[in-house]
Coordinates of C-alpha atoms and ligand atoms in Angstrom, one line a residue:
X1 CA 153.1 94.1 106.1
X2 CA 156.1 94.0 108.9
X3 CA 153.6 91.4 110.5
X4 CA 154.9 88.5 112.1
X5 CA 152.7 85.4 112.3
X6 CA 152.6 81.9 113.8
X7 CA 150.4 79.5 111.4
X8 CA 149.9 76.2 113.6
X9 CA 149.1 73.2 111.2
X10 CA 151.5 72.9 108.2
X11 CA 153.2 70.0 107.1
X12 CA 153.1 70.5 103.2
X13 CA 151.9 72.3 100.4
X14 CA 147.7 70.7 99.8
X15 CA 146.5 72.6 103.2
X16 CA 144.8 75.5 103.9
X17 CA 147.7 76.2 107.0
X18 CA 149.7 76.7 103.8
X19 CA 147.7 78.4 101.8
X20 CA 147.2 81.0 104.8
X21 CA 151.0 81.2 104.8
X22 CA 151.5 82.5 101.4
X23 CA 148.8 84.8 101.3
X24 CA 150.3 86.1 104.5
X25 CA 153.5 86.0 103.0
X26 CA 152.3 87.8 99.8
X27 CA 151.0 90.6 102.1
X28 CA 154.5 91.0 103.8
X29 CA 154.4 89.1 106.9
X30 CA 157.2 87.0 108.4
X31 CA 156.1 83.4 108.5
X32 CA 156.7 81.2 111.6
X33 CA 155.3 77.8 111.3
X34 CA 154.5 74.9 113.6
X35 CA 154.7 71.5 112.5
X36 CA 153.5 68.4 113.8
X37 CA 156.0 66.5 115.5
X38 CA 155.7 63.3 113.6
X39 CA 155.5 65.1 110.1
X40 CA 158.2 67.4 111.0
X41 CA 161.4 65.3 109.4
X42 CA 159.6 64.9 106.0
X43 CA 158.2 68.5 105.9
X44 CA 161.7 69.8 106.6
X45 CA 163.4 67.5 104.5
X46 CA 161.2 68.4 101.6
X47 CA 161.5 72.2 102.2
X48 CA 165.2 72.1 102.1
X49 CA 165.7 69.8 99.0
X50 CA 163.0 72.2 97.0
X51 CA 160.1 70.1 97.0
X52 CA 157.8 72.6 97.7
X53 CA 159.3 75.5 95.5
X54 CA 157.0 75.6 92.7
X55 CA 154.0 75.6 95.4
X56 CA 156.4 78.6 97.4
X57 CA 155.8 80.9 94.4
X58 CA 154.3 84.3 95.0
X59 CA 152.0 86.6 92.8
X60 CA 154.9 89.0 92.5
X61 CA 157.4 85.4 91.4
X62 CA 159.6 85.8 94.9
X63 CA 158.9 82.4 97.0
X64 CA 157.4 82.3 100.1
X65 CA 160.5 82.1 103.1
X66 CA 159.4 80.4 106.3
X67 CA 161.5 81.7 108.6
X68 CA 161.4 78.8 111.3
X69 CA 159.7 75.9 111.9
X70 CA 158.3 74.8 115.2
X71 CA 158.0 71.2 116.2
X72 CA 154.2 71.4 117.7
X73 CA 152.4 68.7 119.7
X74 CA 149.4 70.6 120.2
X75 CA 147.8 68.2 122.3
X76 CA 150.1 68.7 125.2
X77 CA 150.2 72.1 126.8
X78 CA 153.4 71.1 128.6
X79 CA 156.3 69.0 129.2
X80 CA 154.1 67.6 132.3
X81 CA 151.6 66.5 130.3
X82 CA 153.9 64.2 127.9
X83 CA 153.1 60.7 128.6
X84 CA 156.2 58.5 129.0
X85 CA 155.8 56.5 125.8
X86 CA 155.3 59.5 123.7
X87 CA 158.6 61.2 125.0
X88 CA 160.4 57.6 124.4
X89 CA 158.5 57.5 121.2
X90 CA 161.7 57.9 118.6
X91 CA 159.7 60.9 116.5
X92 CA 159.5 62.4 119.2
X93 CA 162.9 61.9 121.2
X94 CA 164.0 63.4 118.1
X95 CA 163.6 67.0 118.8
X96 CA 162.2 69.0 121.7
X97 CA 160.0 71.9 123.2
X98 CA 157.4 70.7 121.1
X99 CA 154.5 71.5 123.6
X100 CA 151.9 74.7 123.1
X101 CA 153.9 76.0 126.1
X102 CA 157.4 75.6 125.2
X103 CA 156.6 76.8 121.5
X104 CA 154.9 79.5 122.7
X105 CA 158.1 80.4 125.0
X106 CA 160.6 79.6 122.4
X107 CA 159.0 81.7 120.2
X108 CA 159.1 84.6 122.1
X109 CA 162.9 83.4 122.8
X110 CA 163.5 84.0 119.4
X111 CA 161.6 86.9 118.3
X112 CA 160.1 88.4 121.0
X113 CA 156.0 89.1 119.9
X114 CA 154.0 88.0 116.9
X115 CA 150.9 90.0 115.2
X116 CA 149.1 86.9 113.6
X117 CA 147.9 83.2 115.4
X118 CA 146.6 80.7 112.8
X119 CA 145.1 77.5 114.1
X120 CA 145.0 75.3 110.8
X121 CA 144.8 71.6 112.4
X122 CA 142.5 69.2 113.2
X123 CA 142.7 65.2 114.1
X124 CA 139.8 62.8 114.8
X125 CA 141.2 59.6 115.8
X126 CA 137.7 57.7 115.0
X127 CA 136.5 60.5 112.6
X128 CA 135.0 57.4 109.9
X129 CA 133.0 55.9 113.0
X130 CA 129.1 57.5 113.1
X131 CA 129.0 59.6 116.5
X132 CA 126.9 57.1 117.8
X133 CA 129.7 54.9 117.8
X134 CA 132.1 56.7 118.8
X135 CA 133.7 56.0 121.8
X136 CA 134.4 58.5 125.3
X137 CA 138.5 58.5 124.1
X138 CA 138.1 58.8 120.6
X139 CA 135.7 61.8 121.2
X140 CA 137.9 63.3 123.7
X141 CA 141.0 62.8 121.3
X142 CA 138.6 64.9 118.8
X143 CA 137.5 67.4 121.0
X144 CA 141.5 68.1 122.4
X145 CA 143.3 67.8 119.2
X146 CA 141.1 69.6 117.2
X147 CA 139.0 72.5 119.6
X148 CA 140.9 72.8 122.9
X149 CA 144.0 73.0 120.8
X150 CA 143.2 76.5 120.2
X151 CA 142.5 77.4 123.8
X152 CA 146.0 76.6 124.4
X153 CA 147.5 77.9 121.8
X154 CA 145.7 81.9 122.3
X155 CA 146.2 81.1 125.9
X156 CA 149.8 81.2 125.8
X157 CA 150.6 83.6 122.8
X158 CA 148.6 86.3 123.8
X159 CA 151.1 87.2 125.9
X160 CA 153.5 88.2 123.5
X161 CA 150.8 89.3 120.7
X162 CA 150.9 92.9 119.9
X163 CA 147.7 94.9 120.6
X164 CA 145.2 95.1 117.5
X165 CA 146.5 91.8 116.4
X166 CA 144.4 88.7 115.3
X167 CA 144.0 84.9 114.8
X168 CA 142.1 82.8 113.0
X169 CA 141.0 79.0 112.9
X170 CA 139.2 76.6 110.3
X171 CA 135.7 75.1 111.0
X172 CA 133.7 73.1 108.4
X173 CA 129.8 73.4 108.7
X174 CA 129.2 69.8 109.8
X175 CA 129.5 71.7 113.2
X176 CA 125.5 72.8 112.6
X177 CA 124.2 70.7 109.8
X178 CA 124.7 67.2 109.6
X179 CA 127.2 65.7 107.4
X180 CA 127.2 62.0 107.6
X181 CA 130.8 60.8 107.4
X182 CA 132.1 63.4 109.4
X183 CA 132.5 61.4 112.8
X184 CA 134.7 60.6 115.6
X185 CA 133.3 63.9 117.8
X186 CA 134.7 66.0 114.7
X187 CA 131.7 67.7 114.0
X188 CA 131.1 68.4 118.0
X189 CA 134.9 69.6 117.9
X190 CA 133.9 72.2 115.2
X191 CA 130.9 73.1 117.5
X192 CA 133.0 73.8 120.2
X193 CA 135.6 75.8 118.4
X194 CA 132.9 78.4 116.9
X195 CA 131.2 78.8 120.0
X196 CA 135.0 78.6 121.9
X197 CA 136.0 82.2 119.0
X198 CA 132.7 83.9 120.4
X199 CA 133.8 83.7 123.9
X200 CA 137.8 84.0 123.3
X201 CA 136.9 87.1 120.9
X202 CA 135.5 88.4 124.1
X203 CA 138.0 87.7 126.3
X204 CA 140.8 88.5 124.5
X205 CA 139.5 91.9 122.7
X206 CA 139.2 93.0 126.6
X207 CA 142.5 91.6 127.8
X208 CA 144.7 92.2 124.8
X209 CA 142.7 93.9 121.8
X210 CA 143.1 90.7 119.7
X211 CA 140.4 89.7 117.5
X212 CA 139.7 86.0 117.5
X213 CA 137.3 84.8 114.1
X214 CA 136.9 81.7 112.0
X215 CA 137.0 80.4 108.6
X216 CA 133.8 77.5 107.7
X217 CA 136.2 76.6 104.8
X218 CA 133.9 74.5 101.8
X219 CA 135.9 70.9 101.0
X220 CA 139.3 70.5 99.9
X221 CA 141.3 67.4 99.1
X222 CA 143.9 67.9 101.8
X223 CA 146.1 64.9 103.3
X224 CA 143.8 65.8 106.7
X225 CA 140.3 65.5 104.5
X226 CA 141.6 62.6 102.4
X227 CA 141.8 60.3 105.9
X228 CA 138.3 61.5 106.0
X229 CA 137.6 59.4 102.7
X230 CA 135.2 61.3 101.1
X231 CA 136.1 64.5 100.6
X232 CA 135.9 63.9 96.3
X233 CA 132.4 63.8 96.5
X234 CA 131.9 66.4 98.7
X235 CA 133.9 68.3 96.7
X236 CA 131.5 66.9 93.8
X237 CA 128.4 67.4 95.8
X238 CA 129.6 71.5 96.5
X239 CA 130.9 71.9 92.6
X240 CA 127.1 70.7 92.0
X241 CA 125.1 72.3 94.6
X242 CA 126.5 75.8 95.3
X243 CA 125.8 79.0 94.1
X244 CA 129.3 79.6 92.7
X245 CA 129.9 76.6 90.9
X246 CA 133.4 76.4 90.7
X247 CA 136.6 74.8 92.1
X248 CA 137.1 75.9 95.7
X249 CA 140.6 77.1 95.5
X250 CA 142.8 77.0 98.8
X251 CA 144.2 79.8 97.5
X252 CA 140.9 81.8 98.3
X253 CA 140.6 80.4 101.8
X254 CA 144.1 81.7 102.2
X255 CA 142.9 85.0 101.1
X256 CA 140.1 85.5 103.3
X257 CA 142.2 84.6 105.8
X258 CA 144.6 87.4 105.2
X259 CA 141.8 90.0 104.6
X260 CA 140.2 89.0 108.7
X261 CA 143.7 89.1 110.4
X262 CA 144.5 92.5 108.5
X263 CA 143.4 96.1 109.7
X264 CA 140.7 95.9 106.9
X265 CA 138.7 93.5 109.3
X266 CA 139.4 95.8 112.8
X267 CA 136.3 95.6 113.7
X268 CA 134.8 91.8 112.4
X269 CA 135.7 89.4 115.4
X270 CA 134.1 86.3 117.0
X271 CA 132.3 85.7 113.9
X272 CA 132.5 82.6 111.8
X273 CA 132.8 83.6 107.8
X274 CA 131.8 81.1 105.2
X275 CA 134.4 80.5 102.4
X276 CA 132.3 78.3 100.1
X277 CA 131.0 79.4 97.1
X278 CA 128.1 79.7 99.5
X279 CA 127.2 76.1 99.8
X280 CA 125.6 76.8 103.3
X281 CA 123.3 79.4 102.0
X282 CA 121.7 75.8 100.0
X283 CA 118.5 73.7 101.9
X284 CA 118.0 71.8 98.7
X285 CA 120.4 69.7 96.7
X286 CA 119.7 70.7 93.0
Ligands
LIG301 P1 146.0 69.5 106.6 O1 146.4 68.1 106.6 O2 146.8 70.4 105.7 O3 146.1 70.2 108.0 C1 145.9 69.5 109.3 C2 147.2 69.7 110.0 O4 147.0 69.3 111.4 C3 148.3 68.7 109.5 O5 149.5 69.5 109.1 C4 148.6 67.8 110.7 O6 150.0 67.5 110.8 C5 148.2 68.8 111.8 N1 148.0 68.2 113.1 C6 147.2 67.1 113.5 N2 147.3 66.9 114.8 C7 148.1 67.8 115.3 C8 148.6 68.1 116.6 N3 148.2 67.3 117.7 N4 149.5 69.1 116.8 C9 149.9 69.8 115.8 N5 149.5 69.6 114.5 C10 148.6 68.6 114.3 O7 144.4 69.6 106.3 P2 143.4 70.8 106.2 O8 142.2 70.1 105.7 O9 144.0 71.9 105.5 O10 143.1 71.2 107.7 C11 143.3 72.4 108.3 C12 142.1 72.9 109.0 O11 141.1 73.2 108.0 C13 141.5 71.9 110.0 O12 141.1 72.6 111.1 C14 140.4 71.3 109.2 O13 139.4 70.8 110.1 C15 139.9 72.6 108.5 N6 138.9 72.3 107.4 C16 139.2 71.5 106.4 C17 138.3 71.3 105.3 C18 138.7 70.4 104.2 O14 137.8 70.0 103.4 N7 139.9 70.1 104.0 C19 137.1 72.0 105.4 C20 136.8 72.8 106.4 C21 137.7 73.0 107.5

């Protein structure tokens, strides 16, 4: 509690970015969120007309307040970087300091330092084509939307992140097993991203005594897995195969989350913690 923490990746209630928010929130942090800039308008339209109330509830019946909310390209690290048709782009146009840079400096505008960095976002531009089909953009587009992301982002909020603070960022085990269907470079980005919290958790333990870790998060029918197309029977396949066979709740994700960015967890980082009824523990389908 008296925490203050940017969750990258929400733009509505089905995610894990929002699941992370409320159990955040339920623990007594402030919540600063970034949005992506093309899902911004509908996100904040639905906030402010009450869409998302029921889904704002908190264990002790408050809602959930989100302080601000960030337009967030995270693909663009700064305004130099901004093609020209993206900043004529009419989404876009629309609002501005949407880079990893200018959020990072706005943020610190407004408030000054934050305790908590969540990276909860991911795009695959060619995620249904097999890797072997994938093409050198499409891979690229994986690998900087959905690993590199996270570079930026820690690179230019540990700055203003207080010591002994801590982020976190989803993986999904297709990253060392194979999981046909997840393509595009997606299952290389989630490669890079567990071996990228080893090294960061180094790097930024010794430069600002942040711990960096990351959630391999079971399946969840998410707008970002749906695109995917076959997240229900991966959810199926899970419900069938794991240990724990039950529904994996976002809810617990969220949880776990909150438990490795708070002082219980001061001295778990650069680790990658399975939240999935322990599907990856499994060699045999059953
Ligand atoms: P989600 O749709 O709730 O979240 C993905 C978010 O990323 C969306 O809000 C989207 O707007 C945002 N986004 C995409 N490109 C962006 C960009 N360039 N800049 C800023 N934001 C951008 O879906 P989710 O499944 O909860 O995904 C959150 C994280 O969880 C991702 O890293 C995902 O890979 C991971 N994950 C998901 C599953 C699953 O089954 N859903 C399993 C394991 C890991």
């Amino acid at each position: 509690s008296g925490k203050r923490a940017f969750i990258a990746g929400v733009a509505d209630d089905n995610g894990y970015g929002w699941a992370i928010a409320k159990a955040l929130a339920a623990a007594g942090a402030e919540i600063l969120v970034g949005t992506w800039v093309p899902a911004l308008n509908i996100f904040e339209t639905s906030l402010r007309r009450g869409k998302f109330d029921e889904s704002r509830k908190l264990p002790d019946g408050s809602l959930m307040e989100i302080t601000k909310v960030y337009p967030l390209d995270a693909v663009f690290d700064s305004l130099e970087d901004v093609p020209e048709d993206v900043k004529a782009n009419k989404r876009y146009a629309g609002s501005s300091k949407w880079t990893v840079k200018e959020v990072a400096e706005t943020v610190k505008d407004d408030f000054g330092s934050i305790d908590i960095l969540v990276h909860s976002l991911a795009n695959g531009p060619e995620v249904t084509k097999p890797l072997l089909e994938t093409s050198r953009s499409g891979y690229l587009a994986a690998v900087s939307a959905s690993s590199y992301s996270f570079i930026s982002l820690l690179q230019h909020f540990l700055p203003i992140m207080n010591p002994g603070g801590a982020s976190i960022s989803l993986t999904y085990i297709a990253s060392e097993r194979t999981i046909p269907g997840y393509g595009g470079g997606m299952s290389s980005a989630k490669a890079a991203l567990e071996s990228d919290t080893r090294v960061l958790a180094f790097e930024a333990g010794r430069k600002g005594k942040i711990r960096v870790n990351t959630i391999s998060a079971g399946p969840l029918g998410s707008r970002a897995a749906k695109a995917i197309g076959f997240i229900e029977k991966m959810i199926e396949y899970s419900y069938v195969n794991a240990p724990l066979q039950k529904e994996l709740l976002a809810e617990e994700v969220g949880n776990a989350a909150a438990f490795l960015v708070s002082p219980l967890a001061s001295a778990i980082t650069g680790s990658t913690v399975y939240v999935d009824n322990g599907l990856n523990t499994m060699a045999l389908a059953v």
